[in-house]
PDB file of C-alpha atoms in Angstrom:
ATOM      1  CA  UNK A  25     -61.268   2.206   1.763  1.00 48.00           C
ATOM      2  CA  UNK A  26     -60.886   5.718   0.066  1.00 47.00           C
ATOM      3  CA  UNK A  27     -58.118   8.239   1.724  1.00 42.00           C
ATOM      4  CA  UNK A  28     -57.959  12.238   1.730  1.00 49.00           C
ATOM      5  CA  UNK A  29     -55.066  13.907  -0.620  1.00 47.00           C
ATOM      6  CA  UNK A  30     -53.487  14.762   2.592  1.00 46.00           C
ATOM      7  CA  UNK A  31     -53.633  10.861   3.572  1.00 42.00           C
ATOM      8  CA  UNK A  32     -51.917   9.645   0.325  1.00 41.00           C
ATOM      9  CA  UNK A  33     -49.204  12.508   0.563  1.00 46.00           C
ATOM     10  CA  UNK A  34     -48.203  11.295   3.691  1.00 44.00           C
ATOM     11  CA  UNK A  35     -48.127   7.773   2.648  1.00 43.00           C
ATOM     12  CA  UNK A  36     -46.295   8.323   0.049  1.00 49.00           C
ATOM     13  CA  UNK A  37     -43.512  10.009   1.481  1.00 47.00           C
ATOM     14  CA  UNK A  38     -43.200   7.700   4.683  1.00 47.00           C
ATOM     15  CA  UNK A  39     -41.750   4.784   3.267  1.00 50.00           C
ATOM     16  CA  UNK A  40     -38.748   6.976   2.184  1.00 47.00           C
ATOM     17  CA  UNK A  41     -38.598   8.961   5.304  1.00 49.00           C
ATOM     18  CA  UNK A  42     -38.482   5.552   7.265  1.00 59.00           C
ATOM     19  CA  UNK A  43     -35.472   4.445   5.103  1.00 85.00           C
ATOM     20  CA  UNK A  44     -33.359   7.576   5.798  1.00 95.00           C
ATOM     21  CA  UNK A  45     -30.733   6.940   8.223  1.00 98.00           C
ATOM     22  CA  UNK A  46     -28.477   9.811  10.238  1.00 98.00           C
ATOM     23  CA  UNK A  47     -24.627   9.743   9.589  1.00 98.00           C
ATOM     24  CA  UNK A  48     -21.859  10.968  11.464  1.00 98.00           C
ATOM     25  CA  UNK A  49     -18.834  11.705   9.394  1.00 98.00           C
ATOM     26  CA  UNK A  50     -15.366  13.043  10.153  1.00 98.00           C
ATOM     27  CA  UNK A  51     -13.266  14.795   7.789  1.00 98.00           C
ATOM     28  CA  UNK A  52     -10.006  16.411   7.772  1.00 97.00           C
ATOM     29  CA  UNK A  53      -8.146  18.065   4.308  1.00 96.00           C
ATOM     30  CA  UNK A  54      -5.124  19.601   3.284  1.00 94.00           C
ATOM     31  CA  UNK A  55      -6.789  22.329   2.639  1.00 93.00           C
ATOM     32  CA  UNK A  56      -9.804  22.416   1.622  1.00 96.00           C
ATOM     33  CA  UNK A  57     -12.945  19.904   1.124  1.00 97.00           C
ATOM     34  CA  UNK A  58     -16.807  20.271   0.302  1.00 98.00           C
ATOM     35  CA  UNK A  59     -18.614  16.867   0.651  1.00 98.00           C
ATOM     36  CA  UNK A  60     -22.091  16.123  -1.423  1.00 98.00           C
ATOM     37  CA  UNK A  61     -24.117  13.322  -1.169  1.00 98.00           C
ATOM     38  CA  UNK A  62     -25.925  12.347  -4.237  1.00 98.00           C
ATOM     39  CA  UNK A  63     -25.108  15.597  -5.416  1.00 98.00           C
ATOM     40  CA  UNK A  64     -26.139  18.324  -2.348  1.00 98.00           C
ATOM     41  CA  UNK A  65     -24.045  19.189  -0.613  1.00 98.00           C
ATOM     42  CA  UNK A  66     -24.153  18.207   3.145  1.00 98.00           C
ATOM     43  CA  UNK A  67     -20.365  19.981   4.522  1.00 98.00           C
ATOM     44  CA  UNK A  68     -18.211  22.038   3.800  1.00 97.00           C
ATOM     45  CA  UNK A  69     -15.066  23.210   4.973  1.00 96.00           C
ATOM     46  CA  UNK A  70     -15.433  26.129   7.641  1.00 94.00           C
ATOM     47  CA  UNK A  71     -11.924  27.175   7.125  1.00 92.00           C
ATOM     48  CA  UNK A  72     -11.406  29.574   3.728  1.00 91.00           C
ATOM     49  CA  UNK A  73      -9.220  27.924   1.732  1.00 89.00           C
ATOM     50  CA  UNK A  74      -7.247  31.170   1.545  1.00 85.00           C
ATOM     51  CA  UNK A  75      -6.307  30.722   5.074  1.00 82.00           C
ATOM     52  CA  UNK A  76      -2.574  30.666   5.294  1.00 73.00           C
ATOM     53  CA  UNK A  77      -2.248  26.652   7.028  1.00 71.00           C
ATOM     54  CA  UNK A  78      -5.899  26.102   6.899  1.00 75.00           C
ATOM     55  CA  UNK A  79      -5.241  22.621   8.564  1.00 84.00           C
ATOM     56  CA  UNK A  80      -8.292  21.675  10.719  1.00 89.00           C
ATOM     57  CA  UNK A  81     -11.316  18.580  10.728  1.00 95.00           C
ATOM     58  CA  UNK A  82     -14.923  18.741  10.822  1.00 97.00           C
ATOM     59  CA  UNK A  83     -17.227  16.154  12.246  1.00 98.00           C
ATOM     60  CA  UNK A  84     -20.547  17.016  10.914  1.00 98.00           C
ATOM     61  CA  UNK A  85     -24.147  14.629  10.472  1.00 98.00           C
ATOM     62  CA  UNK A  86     -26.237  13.887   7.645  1.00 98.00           C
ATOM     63  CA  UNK A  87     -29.156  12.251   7.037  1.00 98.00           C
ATOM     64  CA  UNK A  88     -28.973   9.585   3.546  1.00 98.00           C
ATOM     65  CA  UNK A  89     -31.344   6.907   2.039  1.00 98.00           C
ATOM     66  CA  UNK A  90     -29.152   3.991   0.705  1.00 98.00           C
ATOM     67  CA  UNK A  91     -27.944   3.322  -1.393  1.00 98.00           C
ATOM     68  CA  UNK A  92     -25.823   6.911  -1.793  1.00 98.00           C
ATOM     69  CA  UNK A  93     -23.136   8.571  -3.874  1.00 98.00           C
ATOM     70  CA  UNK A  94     -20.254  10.437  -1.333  1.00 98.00           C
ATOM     71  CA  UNK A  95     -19.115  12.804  -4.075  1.00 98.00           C
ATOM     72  CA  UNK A  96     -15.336  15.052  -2.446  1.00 98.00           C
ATOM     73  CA  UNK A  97     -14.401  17.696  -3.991  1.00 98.00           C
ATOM     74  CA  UNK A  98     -10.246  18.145  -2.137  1.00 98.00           C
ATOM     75  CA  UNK A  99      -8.202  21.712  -2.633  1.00 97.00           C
ATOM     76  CA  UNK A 100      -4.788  22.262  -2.033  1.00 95.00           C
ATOM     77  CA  UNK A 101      -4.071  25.878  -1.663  1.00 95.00           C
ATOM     78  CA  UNK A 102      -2.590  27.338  -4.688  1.00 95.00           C
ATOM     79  CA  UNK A 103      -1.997  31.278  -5.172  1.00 96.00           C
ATOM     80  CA  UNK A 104      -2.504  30.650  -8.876  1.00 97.00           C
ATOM     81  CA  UNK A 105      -2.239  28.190 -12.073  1.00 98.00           C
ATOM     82  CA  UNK A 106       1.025  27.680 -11.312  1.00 98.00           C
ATOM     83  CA  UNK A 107      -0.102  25.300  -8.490  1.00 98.00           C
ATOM     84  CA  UNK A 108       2.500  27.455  -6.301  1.00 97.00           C
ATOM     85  CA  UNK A 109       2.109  28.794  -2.717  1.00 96.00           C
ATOM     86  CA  UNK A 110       4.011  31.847  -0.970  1.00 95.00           C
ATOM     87  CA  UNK A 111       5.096  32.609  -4.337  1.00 97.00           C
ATOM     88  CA  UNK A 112       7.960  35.805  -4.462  1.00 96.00           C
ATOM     89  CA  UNK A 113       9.129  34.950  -1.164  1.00 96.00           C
ATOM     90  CA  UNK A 114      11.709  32.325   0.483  1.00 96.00           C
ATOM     91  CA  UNK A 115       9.292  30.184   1.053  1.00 95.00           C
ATOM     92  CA  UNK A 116       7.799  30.081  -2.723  1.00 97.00           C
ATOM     93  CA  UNK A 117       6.953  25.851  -2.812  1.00 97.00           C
ATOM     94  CA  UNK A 118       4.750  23.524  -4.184  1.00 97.00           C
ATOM     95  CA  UNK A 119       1.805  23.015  -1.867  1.00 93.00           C
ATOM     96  CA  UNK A 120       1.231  19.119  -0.814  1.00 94.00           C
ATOM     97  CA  UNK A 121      -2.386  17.560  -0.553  1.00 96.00           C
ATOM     98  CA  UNK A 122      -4.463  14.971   1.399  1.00 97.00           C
ATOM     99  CA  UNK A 123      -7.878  13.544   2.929  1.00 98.00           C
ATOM    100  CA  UNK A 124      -9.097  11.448   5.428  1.00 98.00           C
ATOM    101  CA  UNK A 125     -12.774  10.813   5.760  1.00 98.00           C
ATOM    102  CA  UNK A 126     -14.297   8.027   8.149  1.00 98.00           C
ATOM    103  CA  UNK A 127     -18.455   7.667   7.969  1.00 98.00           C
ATOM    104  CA  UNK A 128     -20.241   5.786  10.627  1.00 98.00           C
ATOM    105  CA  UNK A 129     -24.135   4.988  11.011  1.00 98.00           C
ATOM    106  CA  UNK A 130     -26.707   5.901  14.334  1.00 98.00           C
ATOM    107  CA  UNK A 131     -25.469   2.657  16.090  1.00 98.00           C
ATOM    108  CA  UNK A 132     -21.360   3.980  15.359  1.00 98.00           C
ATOM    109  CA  UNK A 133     -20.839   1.047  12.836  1.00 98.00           C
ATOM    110  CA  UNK A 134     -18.306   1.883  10.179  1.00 98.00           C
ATOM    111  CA  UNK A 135     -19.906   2.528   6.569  1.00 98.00           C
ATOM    112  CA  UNK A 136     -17.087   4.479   4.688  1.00 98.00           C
ATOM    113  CA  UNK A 137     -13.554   5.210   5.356  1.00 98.00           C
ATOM    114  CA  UNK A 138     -11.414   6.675   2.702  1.00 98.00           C
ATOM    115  CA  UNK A 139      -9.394   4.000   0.936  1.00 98.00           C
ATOM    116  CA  UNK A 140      -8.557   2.891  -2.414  1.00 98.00           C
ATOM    117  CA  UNK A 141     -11.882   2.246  -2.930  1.00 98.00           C
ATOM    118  CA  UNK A 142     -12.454   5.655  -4.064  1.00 98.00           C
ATOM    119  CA  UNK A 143     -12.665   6.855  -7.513  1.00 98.00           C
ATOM    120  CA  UNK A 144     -10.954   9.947  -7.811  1.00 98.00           C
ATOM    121  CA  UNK A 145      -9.942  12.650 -11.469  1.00 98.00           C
ATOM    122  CA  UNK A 146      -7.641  14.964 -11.132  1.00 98.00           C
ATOM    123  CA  UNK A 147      -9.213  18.688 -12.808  1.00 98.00           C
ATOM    124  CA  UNK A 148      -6.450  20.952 -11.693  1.00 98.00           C
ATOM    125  CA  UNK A 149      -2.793  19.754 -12.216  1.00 98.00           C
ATOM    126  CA  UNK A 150       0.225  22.388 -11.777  1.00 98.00           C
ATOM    127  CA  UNK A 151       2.882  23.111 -12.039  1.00 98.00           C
ATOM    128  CA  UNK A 152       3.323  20.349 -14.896  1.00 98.00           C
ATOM    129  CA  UNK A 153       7.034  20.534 -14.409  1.00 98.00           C
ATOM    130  CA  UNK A 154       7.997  20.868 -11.042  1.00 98.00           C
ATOM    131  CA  UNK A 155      11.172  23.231 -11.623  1.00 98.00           C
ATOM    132  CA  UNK A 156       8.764  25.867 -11.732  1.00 98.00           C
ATOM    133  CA  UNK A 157       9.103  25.724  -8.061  1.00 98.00           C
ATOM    134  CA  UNK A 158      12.246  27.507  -8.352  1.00 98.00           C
ATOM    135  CA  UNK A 159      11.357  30.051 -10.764  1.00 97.00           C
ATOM    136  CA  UNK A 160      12.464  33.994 -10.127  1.00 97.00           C
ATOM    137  CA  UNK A 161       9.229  35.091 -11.671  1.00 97.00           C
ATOM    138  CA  UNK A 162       6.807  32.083 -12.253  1.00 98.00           C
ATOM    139  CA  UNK A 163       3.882  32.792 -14.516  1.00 98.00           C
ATOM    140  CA  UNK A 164       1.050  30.252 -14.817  1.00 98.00           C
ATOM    141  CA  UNK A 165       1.429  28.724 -18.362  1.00 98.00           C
ATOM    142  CA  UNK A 166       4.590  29.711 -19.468  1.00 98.00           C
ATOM    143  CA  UNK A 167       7.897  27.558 -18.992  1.00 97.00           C
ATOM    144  CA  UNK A 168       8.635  24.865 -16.298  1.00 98.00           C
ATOM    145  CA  UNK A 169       4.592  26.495 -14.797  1.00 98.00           C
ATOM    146  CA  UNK A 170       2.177  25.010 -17.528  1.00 98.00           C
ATOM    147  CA  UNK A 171      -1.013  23.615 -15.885  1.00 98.00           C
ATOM    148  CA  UNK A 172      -3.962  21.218 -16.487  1.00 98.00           C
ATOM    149  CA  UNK A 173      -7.512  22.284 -15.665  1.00 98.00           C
ATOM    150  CA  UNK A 174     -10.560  21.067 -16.010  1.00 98.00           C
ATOM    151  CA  UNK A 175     -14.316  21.728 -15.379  1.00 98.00           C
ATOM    152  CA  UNK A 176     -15.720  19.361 -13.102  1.00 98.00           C
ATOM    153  CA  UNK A 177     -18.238  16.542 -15.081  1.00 98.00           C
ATOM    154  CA  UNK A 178     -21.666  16.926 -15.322  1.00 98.00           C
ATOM    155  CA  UNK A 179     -23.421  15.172 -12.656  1.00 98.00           C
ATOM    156  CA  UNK A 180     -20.233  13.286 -11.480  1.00 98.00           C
ATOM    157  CA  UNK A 181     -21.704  13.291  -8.137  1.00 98.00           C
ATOM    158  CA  UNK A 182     -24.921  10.972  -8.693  1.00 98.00           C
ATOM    159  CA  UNK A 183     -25.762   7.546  -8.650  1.00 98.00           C
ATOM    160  CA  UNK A 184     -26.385   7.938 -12.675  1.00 98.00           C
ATOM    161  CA  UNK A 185     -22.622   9.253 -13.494  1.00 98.00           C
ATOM    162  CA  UNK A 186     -20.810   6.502 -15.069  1.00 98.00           C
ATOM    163  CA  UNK A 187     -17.305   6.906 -13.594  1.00 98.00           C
ATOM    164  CA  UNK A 188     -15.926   3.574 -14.848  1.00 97.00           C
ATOM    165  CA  UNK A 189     -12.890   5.663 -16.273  1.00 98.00           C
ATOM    166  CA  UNK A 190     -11.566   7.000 -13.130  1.00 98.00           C
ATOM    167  CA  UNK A 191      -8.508   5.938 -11.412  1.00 98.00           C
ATOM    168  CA  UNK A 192      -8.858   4.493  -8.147  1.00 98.00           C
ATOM    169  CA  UNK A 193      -7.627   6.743  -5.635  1.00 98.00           C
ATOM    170  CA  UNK A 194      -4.072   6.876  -4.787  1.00 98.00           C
ATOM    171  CA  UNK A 195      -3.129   6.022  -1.178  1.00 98.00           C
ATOM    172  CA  UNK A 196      -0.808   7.935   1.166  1.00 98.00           C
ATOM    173  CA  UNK A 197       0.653   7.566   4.904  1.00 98.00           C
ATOM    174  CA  UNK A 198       0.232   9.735   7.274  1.00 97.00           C
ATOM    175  CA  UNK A 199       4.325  10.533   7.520  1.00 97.00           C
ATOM    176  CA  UNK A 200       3.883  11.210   3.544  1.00 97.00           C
ATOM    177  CA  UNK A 201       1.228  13.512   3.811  1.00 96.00           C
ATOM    178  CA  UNK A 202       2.203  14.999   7.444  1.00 94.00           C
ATOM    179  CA  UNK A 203      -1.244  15.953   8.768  1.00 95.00           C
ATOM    180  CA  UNK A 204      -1.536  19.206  11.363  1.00 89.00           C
ATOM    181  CA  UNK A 205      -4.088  21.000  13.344  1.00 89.00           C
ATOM    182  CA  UNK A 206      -7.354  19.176  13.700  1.00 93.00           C
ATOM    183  CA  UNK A 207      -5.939  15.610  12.849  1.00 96.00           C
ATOM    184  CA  UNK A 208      -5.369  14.271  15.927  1.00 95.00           C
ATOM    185  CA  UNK A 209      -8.505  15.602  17.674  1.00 94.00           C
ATOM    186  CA  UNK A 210     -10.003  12.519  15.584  1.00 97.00           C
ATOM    187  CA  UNK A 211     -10.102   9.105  16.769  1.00 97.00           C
ATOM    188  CA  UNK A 212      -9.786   7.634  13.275  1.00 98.00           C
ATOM    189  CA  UNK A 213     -10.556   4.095  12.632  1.00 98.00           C
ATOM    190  CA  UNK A 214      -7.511   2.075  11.293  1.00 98.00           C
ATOM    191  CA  UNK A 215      -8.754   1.360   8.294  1.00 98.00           C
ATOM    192  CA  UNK A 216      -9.065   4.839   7.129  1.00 98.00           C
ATOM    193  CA  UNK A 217      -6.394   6.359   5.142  1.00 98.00           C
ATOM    194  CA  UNK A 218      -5.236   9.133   3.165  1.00 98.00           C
ATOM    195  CA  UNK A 219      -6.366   9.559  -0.240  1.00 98.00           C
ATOM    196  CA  UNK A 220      -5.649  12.153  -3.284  1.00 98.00           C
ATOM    197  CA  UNK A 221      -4.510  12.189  -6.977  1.00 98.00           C
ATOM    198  CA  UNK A 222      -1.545  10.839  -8.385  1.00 98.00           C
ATOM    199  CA  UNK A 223       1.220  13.561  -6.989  1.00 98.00           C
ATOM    200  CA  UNK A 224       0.501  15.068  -3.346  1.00 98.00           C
ATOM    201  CA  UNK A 225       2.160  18.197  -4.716  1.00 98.00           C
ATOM    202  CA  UNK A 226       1.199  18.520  -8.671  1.00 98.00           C
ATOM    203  CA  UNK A 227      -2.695  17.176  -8.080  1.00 98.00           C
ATOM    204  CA  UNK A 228      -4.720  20.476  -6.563  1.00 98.00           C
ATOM    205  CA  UNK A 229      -8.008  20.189  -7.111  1.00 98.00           C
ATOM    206  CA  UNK A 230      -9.601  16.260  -6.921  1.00 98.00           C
ATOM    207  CA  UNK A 231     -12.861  14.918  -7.181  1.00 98.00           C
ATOM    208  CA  UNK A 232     -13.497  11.911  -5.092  1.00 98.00           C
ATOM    209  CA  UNK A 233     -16.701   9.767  -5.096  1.00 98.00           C
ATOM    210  CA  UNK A 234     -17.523   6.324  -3.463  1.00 98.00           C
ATOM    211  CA  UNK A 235     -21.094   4.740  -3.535  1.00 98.00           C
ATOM    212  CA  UNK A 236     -22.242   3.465   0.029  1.00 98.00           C
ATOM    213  CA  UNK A 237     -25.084   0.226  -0.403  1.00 96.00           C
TER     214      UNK A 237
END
């Protein structure tokens, strides 16, 4: 039996279209997240990061082939490299991070939930000494306010990234990372918990990534 060009075009892309499935996925960050799968990126957070409290969750869909790479990329708001919010005013601090992130498929089985079964690096660490909070005049890279950063890794986001070197993420409760506006509007699934780097205040910018089979 011979087939058109048009024929075998189709035929070759309907064995993949068959074996995409649609997600549902809820999210909510202190402050800031973009979420890729196998590198694109599907969401991202419609709340600027420069958003004084940007504290709010997005439930968004997405439509995968598996097995998949979740690649996070997680911001804490920081004015600067000295990892410092409200800085020259009373309420100069250290900001504090966190994620929660809870994937289910078309029939609303549970597929992902954040948990320690993340990988997660660290690219943007400040201030590296943490009396820099106090500082009259801090300035990024001098003193107590030296800082860490990093570029992220090339392709850290796809099935073909060897990430055998990253930490597992480190796990939070919700009274240590005190989750606001958006977080309770979420009927999260017990198993889901709050992930980030090492130090909720120090850690600013994380890159998460979890493969779904």
């Amino acid at each position: 039996m011979k087939y058109s060009i048009a024929t075998l075009t189709v035929l070759a892309f309907l064995p993949s279209a068959l074996a995409a499935e649609t997600f549902s996925a809820d999210v909510w960050a202190d402050n800031w997240f973009e979420m890729r799968i196998n590198g694109a990126q599907v969401a991202e957070d419609s709340v600027p990061i420069t958003t004084e409290r940007s504290f709010n969750a997005e439930s968004f869909t997405f439509e995968a082939e598996r097995p998949f790479v979740i690649g996070l990329v997680a911001k804490d708001f920081k004015e600067n490299d000295t990892g410092l919010e409200y800085i020259g005013t009373r309420r100069q601090q250290m900001g504090d991070g966190g994620l929660i992130l809870q994937i289910k498929d078309a029939a609303g089985e549970l597929v992902a939930v954040s948990d320690e079964n993340w990988s997660c690096l660290v690219t943007h660490t400040a201030p590296l000494d943490k009396s820099c909070e106090s500082e009259a005049n801090p300035v990024a890279g001098v003193g107590a306010c030296g800082f860490e950063a990093s570029e992220e890794p090339a392709g850290w986001d796809t099935a073909e990234f060897d990430a055998s070197s990253w930490p597992a993420a480190d796990v939070y409760s919700a009274r240590e990372v005190g989750p606001k506006d958006g977080y309770d509007e979420i009927t999260w699934d017990r198993s889901a918990e709050f992930i980030w780097g090492p130090d909720l205040e120090q850690s600013n910018t994380v890159l998460c990534r979890l493969t779904v089979k």
